[in-house]
Coordinates of C-alpha atoms and ligand atoms in Angstrom, one line a residue:
M89 CA -22.5 -18.6 26.3
G90 CA -22.8 -16.1 23.4
K91 CA -21.6 -16.9 19.9
S92 CA -17.9 -16.0 19.4
F93 CA -16.8 -14.4 16.2
S94 CA -13.7 -14.6 14.1
L95 CA -12.2 -12.5 11.3
P96 CA -13.7 -12.7 7.9
R97 CA -11.6 -14.8 5.6
G98 CA -8.7 -13.0 4.0
T99 CA -8.6 -10.2 6.5
A100 CA -6.2 -9.6 9.4
D101 CA -6.0 -7.7 12.6
I102 CA -3.1 -5.4 12.8
L103 CA -2.4 -5.7 16.5
P104 CA -0.6 -3.3 18.7
S105 CA 2.5 -5.5 18.5
D106 CA 2.4 -5.2 14.7
I107 CA 1.9 -1.4 14.7
T108 CA 5.5 -0.4 15.0
A109 CA 6.4 -2.1 11.7
W110 CA 3.3 -0.6 10.0
R111 CA 4.2 2.9 11.3
Y112 CA 7.7 2.4 10.1
L113 CA 6.5 1.6 6.7
E114 CA 4.0 4.5 6.5
S115 CA 6.4 7.1 7.9
S116 CA 9.3 6.0 5.6
A117 CA 6.8 6.1 2.6
R118 CA 5.5 9.6 3.6
Q119 CA 9.1 10.8 3.8
F120 CA 10.0 9.5 0.3
F121 CA 6.7 10.8 -1.2
S122 CA 7.4 14.2 0.2
V123 CA 11.0 14.3 -1.0
Y124 CA 9.7 13.6 -4.6
N125 CA 6.9 16.3 -4.1
Y126 CA 3.9 13.9 -4.1
K127 CA 0.9 15.2 -2.0
E128 CA -1.5 12.9 -0.1
I129 CA -5.0 12.2 -1.3
R130 CA -7.7 10.3 0.5
T131 CA -10.7 9.0 -1.5
P132 CA -13.6 6.9 -0.2
N133 CA -13.2 3.2 0.4
F134 CA -16.1 2.6 -2.0
E135 CA -17.1 4.0 -5.4
E136 CA -19.6 3.2 -8.2
T137 CA -18.9 -0.3 -9.4
E138 CA -19.0 1.0 -13.0
L139 CA -15.9 3.2 -12.3
F140 CA -13.8 0.0 -11.7
A141 CA -15.3 -1.9 -14.7
R142 CA -14.6 1.1 -17.0
S143 CA -11.0 1.6 -15.8
M144 CA -9.5 -1.7 -14.9
G145 CA -11.4 -3.4 -17.8
Q146 CA -14.6 -5.5 -17.9
S147 CA -12.5 -8.5 -18.8
S148 CA -9.8 -8.1 -16.2
D149 CA -9.6 -10.8 -13.5
V150 CA -10.3 -8.2 -10.8
V151 CA -13.5 -7.0 -12.4
Q152 CA -14.6 -10.5 -13.5
K153 CA -14.1 -12.2 -10.2
Q154 CA -12.9 -10.1 -7.4
I155 CA -15.1 -7.0 -7.0
L156 CA -16.7 -6.9 -3.5
S157 CA -20.1 -5.3 -4.0
L158 CA -22.1 -3.5 -1.4
R159 CA -25.7 -4.5 -0.8
S160 CA -28.0 -2.3 1.2
Q161 CA -30.5 -3.8 3.7
K162 CA -32.9 -1.0 2.8
A163 CA -36.0 -1.7 0.7
D164 CA -35.2 1.1 -1.7
A165 CA -31.6 0.0 -2.3
A166 CA -31.6 1.5 -5.8
E167 CA -29.3 4.3 -5.0
D168 CA -26.4 2.3 -3.6
S169 CA -27.0 -1.0 -5.5
G170 CA -24.1 -0.1 -7.8
L171 CA -21.4 0.4 -5.2
A172 CA -18.3 -1.6 -4.6
L173 CA -15.3 -1.6 -2.2
R174 CA -12.3 -0.3 -4.1
P175 CA -10.0 -3.0 -5.4
E176 CA -7.2 -0.4 -6.1
G177 CA -6.5 3.3 -5.9
T178 CA -5.9 4.5 -9.4
A179 CA -9.5 4.6 -10.6
S180 CA -10.6 6.6 -7.6
V181 CA -7.8 9.1 -7.8
V182 CA -8.6 9.7 -11.5
R183 CA -12.3 10.0 -10.7
S184 CA -11.4 12.7 -8.1
Y185 CA -9.0 14.5 -10.5
I186 CA -11.7 14.7 -13.2
Q187 CA -14.5 15.6 -10.8
N188 CA -12.5 18.5 -9.3
N189 CA -11.4 19.8 -12.7
V190 CA -7.8 19.7 -11.6
D191 CA -6.4 19.9 -15.2
R192 CA -7.7 23.5 -15.4
K193 CA -5.7 24.4 -12.3
E194 CA -2.3 22.7 -12.7
S195 CA -0.4 21.0 -15.5
L196 CA 0.9 18.1 -13.4
S197 CA -0.6 16.8 -10.2
K198 CA 1.4 14.4 -8.1
Y199 CA -0.7 12.3 -5.6
F200 CA 0.1 9.6 -3.1
Y201 CA -2.2 7.4 -1.1
I202 CA -1.9 4.8 1.7
G203 CA -4.8 2.7 2.6
P204 CA -6.9 -0.5 2.4
M205 CA -8.0 -2.1 -0.8
F206 CA -10.5 -5.0 -1.2
R207 CA -10.5 -7.9 -3.6
G208 CA -12.6 -11.1 -3.3
E209 CA -9.7 -13.4 -4.0
R210 CA -8.9 -16.9 -2.7
P211 CA -6.7 -16.0 0.3
Q212 CA -3.2 -17.4 0.5
K213 CA 0.2 -16.3 1.7
G214 CA 0.6 -12.7 0.6
R215 CA -2.9 -12.6 -0.9
L216 CA -5.7 -11.1 1.2
R217 CA -9.2 -9.8 0.7
Q218 CA -8.5 -6.7 2.6
F219 CA -4.9 -5.6 2.0
H220 CA -3.1 -2.3 1.9
Q221 CA -1.4 -0.4 -0.8
M222 CA 0.8 2.7 -0.9
G223 CA 1.0 4.2 -4.2
V224 CA 1.4 7.3 -6.3
E225 CA -0.3 8.7 -9.4
A226 CA 1.2 11.6 -11.5
I227 CA -1.6 13.0 -13.7
G228 CA -1.8 16.0 -16.0
P229 CA -1.4 17.5 -19.5
D230 CA 2.3 17.7 -18.8
S231 CA 2.8 14.1 -17.6
A232 CA 3.9 12.6 -20.9
S233 CA 7.6 12.7 -20.2
P234 CA 10.1 9.8 -20.1
Y235 CA 11.7 11.7 -17.2
L236 CA 8.5 11.3 -15.2
D237 CA 8.4 7.6 -16.0
A238 CA 11.9 7.3 -14.6
E239 CA 11.0 9.4 -11.6
V240 CA 8.0 7.2 -10.7
I241 CA 9.9 4.0 -11.1
A242 CA 13.0 5.3 -9.2
L243 CA 10.7 6.4 -6.4
A244 CA 9.2 2.9 -6.0
V245 CA 12.7 1.3 -6.1
N246 CA 14.3 3.8 -3.7
L247 CA 11.5 3.5 -1.3
L248 CA 11.8 -0.3 -1.1
K249 CA 15.6 0.1 -0.8
G250 CA 15.2 2.7 1.9
L251 CA 13.0 0.3 3.9
G252 CA 15.9 -2.2 3.9
L253 CA 14.8 -4.5 1.1
K254 CA 17.6 -5.8 -1.2
G255 CA 16.6 -9.0 -3.0
F256 CA 14.0 -7.6 -5.4
T257 CA 14.1 -7.2 -9.2
L258 CA 12.5 -4.5 -11.3
K259 CA 11.0 -5.7 -14.6
I260 CA 10.0 -3.2 -17.3
N261 CA 8.3 -3.3 -20.7
T262 CA 6.4 -1.1 -23.0
L263 CA 3.0 -1.8 -24.5
G264 CA 3.2 1.2 -26.8
S265 CA 0.4 3.6 -27.7
K266 CA -3.2 2.6 -27.8
E267 CA -2.8 1.8 -31.5
D268 CA 0.4 -0.2 -30.9
K269 CA -1.4 -2.1 -28.2
E270 CA -4.2 -3.0 -30.6
A271 CA -1.6 -4.2 -33.1
F272 CA 0.1 -6.2 -30.4
S273 CA -3.2 -8.0 -29.4
K274 CA -3.9 -8.7 -33.1
K275 CA -0.4 -10.2 -33.6
L276 CA -0.7 -12.2 -30.4
R277 CA -4.1 -13.7 -31.5
E278 CA -2.5 -14.6 -34.9
D279 CA 0.5 -16.2 -33.2
L280 CA -1.7 -18.1 -30.7
K281 CA -4.3 -19.3 -33.2
P282 CA -2.5 -22.5 -34.2
H283 CA -2.2 -23.4 -30.5
L284 CA -5.7 -22.5 -29.5
A285 CA -6.9 -26.1 -29.0
K286 CA -4.0 -26.8 -26.6
L287 CA -4.6 -23.7 -24.4
S288 CA -6.2 -24.1 -21.0
D289 CA -10.0 -23.5 -20.8
E290 CA -9.4 -20.2 -19.1
S291 CA -7.0 -19.0 -21.7
K292 CA -9.4 -20.1 -24.5
Q293 CA -11.8 -17.5 -23.0
R294 CA -9.0 -15.0 -22.6
Y295 CA -8.2 -15.4 -26.3
E296 CA -11.4 -13.5 -27.2
R297 CA -11.8 -11.4 -24.1
N298 CA -8.3 -10.2 -23.2
V299 CA -5.6 -12.0 -25.0
F300 CA -2.8 -10.3 -23.0
R301 CA -3.8 -12.2 -19.9
I302 CA -2.7 -15.5 -21.6
L303 CA 0.9 -14.2 -21.1
D304 CA 0.3 -14.3 -17.3
S305 CA -1.3 -17.7 -17.2
K306 CA -0.1 -20.0 -14.5
S307 CA -1.0 -23.2 -16.5
K308 CA 2.0 -25.3 -17.5
E309 CA 0.7 -25.9 -21.1
D310 CA 0.0 -22.2 -21.6
K311 CA 3.4 -21.2 -20.3
A312 CA 5.1 -23.6 -22.7
I313 CA 3.1 -22.2 -25.6
V314 CA 3.9 -18.6 -24.6
K315 CA 7.6 -19.4 -24.2
N316 CA 7.7 -20.5 -27.9
L317 CA 6.0 -17.4 -29.2
K318 CA 9.2 -15.4 -29.5
L319 CA 7.6 -12.1 -28.5
D320 CA 9.2 -8.9 -29.6
H321 CA 8.6 -5.2 -30.1
S322 CA 8.0 -5.3 -33.8
Y323 CA 4.4 -4.0 -33.4
L324 CA 5.7 -0.7 -31.8
S325 CA 5.7 2.6 -33.7
K326 CA 9.0 4.5 -33.9
E327 CA 7.7 7.1 -31.4
S328 CA 6.8 4.5 -28.9
L329 CA 10.2 2.8 -29.2
D330 CA 12.0 6.1 -28.9
Y331 CA 10.0 6.9 -25.8
Y332 CA 10.8 3.6 -24.2
T333 CA 14.5 4.0 -25.0
K334 CA 14.5 7.3 -23.2
V335 CA 12.8 5.8 -20.2
K336 CA 15.6 3.2 -20.0
E337 CA 18.3 5.8 -20.5
N338 CA 16.9 7.9 -17.7
L339 CA 16.7 4.8 -15.4
T340 CA 20.3 4.0 -16.1
A341 CA 21.3 7.6 -15.4
L342 CA 19.5 7.4 -12.0
G343 CA 21.4 4.1 -11.2
V344 CA 18.2 2.1 -11.2
A345 CA 18.9 -1.5 -12.3
F346 CA 16.2 -3.2 -14.4
E347 CA 15.4 -6.3 -16.4
E348 CA 13.5 -6.0 -19.7
S349 CA 10.7 -8.4 -20.0
V350 CA 8.8 -8.5 -23.3
D351 CA 6.0 -10.6 -21.9
L352 CA 5.2 -8.2 -19.0
V353 CA 1.7 -7.0 -19.9
R354 CA -0.1 -6.4 -16.5
G355 CA -3.6 -7.6 -15.8
L356 CA -5.4 -4.3 -15.9
D357 CA -6.7 -2.7 -19.2
Y358 CA -5.7 0.9 -18.7
Y359 CA -1.9 0.7 -19.3
T360 CA -0.2 2.1 -22.4
H361 CA 3.6 2.6 -22.9
T362 CA 5.7 1.9 -19.9
V363 CA 4.7 -0.9 -17.5
F364 CA 6.7 -2.3 -14.6
E365 CA 6.6 -4.8 -11.8
I366 CA 8.8 -5.3 -8.8
C367 CA 9.2 -8.9 -7.6
D368 CA 10.8 -10.6 -4.7
S369 CA 11.3 -14.4 -5.2
S370 CA 11.5 -14.9 -1.4
L371 CA 7.7 -14.3 -1.3
G372 CA 6.8 -17.5 -3.2
A373 CA 3.8 -17.6 -5.5
Q374 CA 2.6 -14.1 -4.8
D375 CA 5.9 -12.5 -5.5
A376 CA 4.9 -9.0 -6.8
L377 CA 5.8 -6.4 -4.2
G378 CA 4.3 -3.7 -6.4
A379 CA 3.6 -2.7 -10.0
G380 CA 2.5 0.2 -12.1
G381 CA 2.8 1.9 -15.4
R382 CA 1.6 4.7 -17.7
Y383 CA -2.1 5.0 -18.5
G384 CA -2.5 7.4 -21.4
T385 CA -6.2 7.1 -22.2
L386 CA -7.8 6.4 -18.8
V387 CA -8.6 10.0 -18.0
A388 CA -10.4 10.5 -21.3
Q389 CA -12.1 7.1 -20.9
L390 CA -13.6 8.2 -17.6
G391 CA -14.9 11.5 -19.0
G392 CA -11.9 13.8 -18.5
S393 CA -9.9 15.8 -21.1
D394 CA -8.2 14.0 -24.0
N395 CA -4.8 15.5 -23.4
V396 CA -4.4 14.3 -19.8
E397 CA -2.0 11.4 -19.4
A398 CA -0.8 9.7 -16.2
I399 CA 1.6 7.2 -14.6
G400 CA 1.7 5.6 -11.2
F401 CA 2.4 2.5 -9.1
A402 CA 1.1 0.7 -6.0
L403 CA 3.1 -1.3 -3.6
G404 CA 1.5 -4.1 -1.5
M405 CA 2.2 -3.3 2.2
E406 CA 1.6 -6.8 3.6
R407 CA 4.0 -8.2 1.0
I408 CA 6.6 -5.6 1.9
L409 CA 6.3 -6.6 5.6
L410 CA 6.6 -10.3 4.7
A411 CA 9.7 -9.6 2.6
L412 CA 11.2 -7.5 5.4
G413 CA 10.7 -10.4 7.9
K414 CA 10.6 -9.4 11.5
V415 CA 11.5 -5.7 11.7
D416 CA 13.4 -5.0 14.8
I417 CA 12.0 -1.6 15.7
K418 CA 11.5 -0.8 19.4
Q419 CA 7.9 0.1 20.3
S420 CA 8.0 3.7 21.6
A421 CA 8.5 3.1 25.4
L422 CA 6.2 4.5 28.0
D423 CA 7.7 7.4 30.0
T424 CA 6.3 6.6 33.4
F425 CA 4.2 4.1 35.3
V426 CA 2.5 5.4 38.5
I427 CA 2.3 3.1 41.5
A428 CA 0.0 3.7 44.5
M429 CA 1.5 1.9 47.6
D430 CA -2.0 1.5 49.3
D431 CA -5.6 2.3 48.7
A432 CA -5.3 5.7 50.5
A433 CA -2.7 6.8 47.9
V434 CA -4.8 5.9 44.8
S435 CA -6.7 9.2 44.5
Y436 CA -3.5 11.3 44.8
A437 CA -1.7 8.9 42.4
F438 CA -4.6 9.4 39.9
H439 CA -4.1 13.2 40.2
V440 CA -0.4 12.8 39.6
L441 CA -1.0 10.5 36.6
N442 CA -3.1 13.2 35.0
K443 CA -0.6 16.0 35.8
L444 CA 2.0 13.9 34.0
R445 CA -0.1 13.4 31.0
A446 CA -1.0 17.2 30.9
S447 CA 2.7 17.8 30.7
N448 CA 2.9 15.6 27.6
I449 CA 4.6 12.7 29.5
S450 CA 3.2 9.3 28.5
A451 CA 1.9 7.7 31.7
D452 CA -0.2 4.8 33.0
M453 CA -1.2 3.2 36.2
H454 CA -2.9 0.1 37.5
F455 CA -6.3 1.2 38.9
K456 CA -7.0 -2.0 40.7
G457 CA -4.1 -1.4 43.1
G458 CA -2.7 -4.6 44.6
S459 CA 0.6 -5.1 46.3
A460 CA 3.5 -2.8 45.5
K461 CA 5.4 -5.8 44.3
S462 CA 2.7 -6.9 41.7
Q463 CA 2.4 -3.3 40.6
M464 CA 6.2 -3.0 40.1
R465 CA 5.9 -6.2 38.0
I466 CA 3.3 -4.5 35.8
A467 CA 5.5 -1.3 35.6
N468 CA 8.4 -3.4 34.5
K469 CA 6.4 -5.2 31.8
S470 CA 5.1 -1.8 30.5
G471 CA 8.7 -0.9 29.6
A472 CA 8.4 2.5 31.4
R473 CA 11.6 4.4 31.8
F474 CA 10.5 5.7 35.2
T475 CA 8.1 4.7 38.0
V476 CA 6.4 7.4 40.0
I477 CA 5.8 5.9 43.5
I478 CA 3.1 7.3 45.8
G479 CA 2.8 6.2 49.4
A480 CA 1.6 7.7 52.6
Q481 CA 4.7 9.9 52.9
E482 CA 4.3 11.3 49.4
V483 CA 0.6 12.0 50.0
Q484 CA 1.5 13.8 53.2
N485 CA 4.3 15.9 51.7
K486 CA 2.6 16.4 48.3
T487 CA 5.6 14.9 46.6
V488 CA 6.4 11.9 44.4
T489 CA 9.2 9.3 44.5
L490 CA 10.8 9.0 41.1
K491 CA 12.6 5.8 40.3
D492 CA 14.8 5.4 37.3
M493 CA 14.1 1.9 36.0
D494 CA 17.5 1.5 34.3
S495 CA 19.8 2.6 37.2
G496 CA 17.4 1.7 40.0
E497 CA 18.1 5.1 41.7
Q498 CA 15.2 6.8 43.4
E499 CA 14.5 10.1 45.1
E500 CA 11.7 12.1 46.6
L501 CA 10.9 15.2 44.6
A502 CA 8.3 17.9 44.1
L503 CA 6.0 16.9 41.2
Q504 CA 7.4 19.8 39.0
E505 CA 11.0 18.7 39.7
A506 CA 10.1 15.1 38.7
I507 CA 8.4 16.4 35.5
S508 CA 11.5 18.3 34.6
K509 CA 13.7 15.3 35.3
I510 CA 11.6 12.9 33.2
K511 CA 11.7 15.4 30.3
S512 CA 15.4 16.1 30.4
Ligands
LIG145 P1 -1.8 -4.4 -9.0 O1 -0.7 -5.1 -9.7 O2 -3.2 -4.9 -9.1 O3 -1.8 -2.9 -9.5 O4 -1.5 -4.3 -7.4 C1 -0.3 -3.7 -6.9 C2 0.3 -4.4 -5.8 O5 -0.7 -4.6 -4.7 C3 0.6 -5.9 -6.1 O6 1.9 -6.0 -6.7 C4 0.6 -6.5 -4.7 O7 1.8 -6.2 -4.0 C5 -0.5 -5.8 -4.0 N1 -1.7 -6.6 -4.0 C6 -2.6 -6.8 -5.0 N2 -3.6 -7.6 -4.7 C7 -3.3 -8.1 -3.5 C8 -3.9 -9.0 -2.6 N3 -5.1 -9.6 -2.8 N4 -3.4 -9.2 -1.3 C9 -2.2 -8.6 -1.0 N5 -1.6 -7.7 -1.8 C10 -2.1 -7.4 -3.0 C11 -2.7 -1.9 -9.1 O8 -3.4 -2.0 -8.1 C12 -2.5 -0.6 -9.9 N6 -3.6 0.3 -9.3 C13 -1.1 0.0 -9.7 C14 -1.0 1.3 -10.4 C15 -1.1 2.5 -9.9 N7 -0.9 1.4 -11.7 C16 -0.8 2.7 -12.0 N8 -1.0 3.4 -10.9

């Protein structure tokens, strides 16, 4: 017996029985994105590793621990030795924006994407190595507006509501400008200094590398220390505070409920000003349905123009499906199932099957034949609305017998008549 294989850890098959829920998610998202005038972009599933290091930050957990690199089998692997599967969509969209000089063509570009992302994390409920995000990025010289922040956040919230989710909360915060953020990290280091010895080993390293990450620490001791820090917005410039106030006013005007959370800093380096996270406590430890924020300097950092800002979010699709629970959406039913009553009828039945399909009627048949009774059982299981029965009489008359599976009524018809009836 040959070796049997199973899924790589942290991945999942999306089976035909799951597809209806996925399609529902995707089509609702597309609908919302189009109502807000976001256009789809599809970038490759892998990019230069350096792109992710430079954008998400060398010291971020994702870049430190979770990048899945590609290794070529070829002897001269030099060319693709620096490639990695994308852990998120933002860096790729910005790379494409810069590469295509989009800032010279339009002042604001609104993109959306739906697709798989890859992170080498320890798998657990709601945390996979291949997962899917649906997200948006609004990029351009004209993107620095608190109305756009509110639009992007409202889009995420309204999409989740539109899908039927209710029990989530939106947390928002501001990190301020690049300069404010530096002042914040300096202040944070000063405030944490007296507690340095008591911090977890990981947070001791974070203290130097990326002090903001200490605020996200899961360790009990770290949490207690952070709680006593009495974080506030004193490090923010007046402009940054005014901007944040306007974002909040706009959200209120749009009827979007939010909680302010001064310790929300996000794990990726590129954020400035507005940051947000949407959590659903029913999900347990991995409770973030999605997150996002403004990134004012990333475009310049990746070689684009200095005056191009951006904001976006990404929602985790597996987590949305977990939060939705079993979505009761009917699989689209098969229109017809063709039954050949005996071997002599199979070839004509096969012809009828293909005529039905050519008329855009979904149709299937059981090629192995078998008794009429067993075929009827298969037809029933397929959920088909009609069966098309072919026996000696139908072959002789060049007709079909059409049976309505709901009412049980059946009649012998010319194929064209049957087609019209199925379509009506
Ligand atoms: P993120 O917070 O790293 O942000 O991920 C966004 C969402 O993706 C998470 O809230 C979660 O729902 C989902 N997610 C992340 N990792 C996993 C995983 N291992 N398994 C399952 N779901 C996961 C970003 O990715 C940013 N690019 C968001 C953004 C867009 N910021 C600005 N624009």
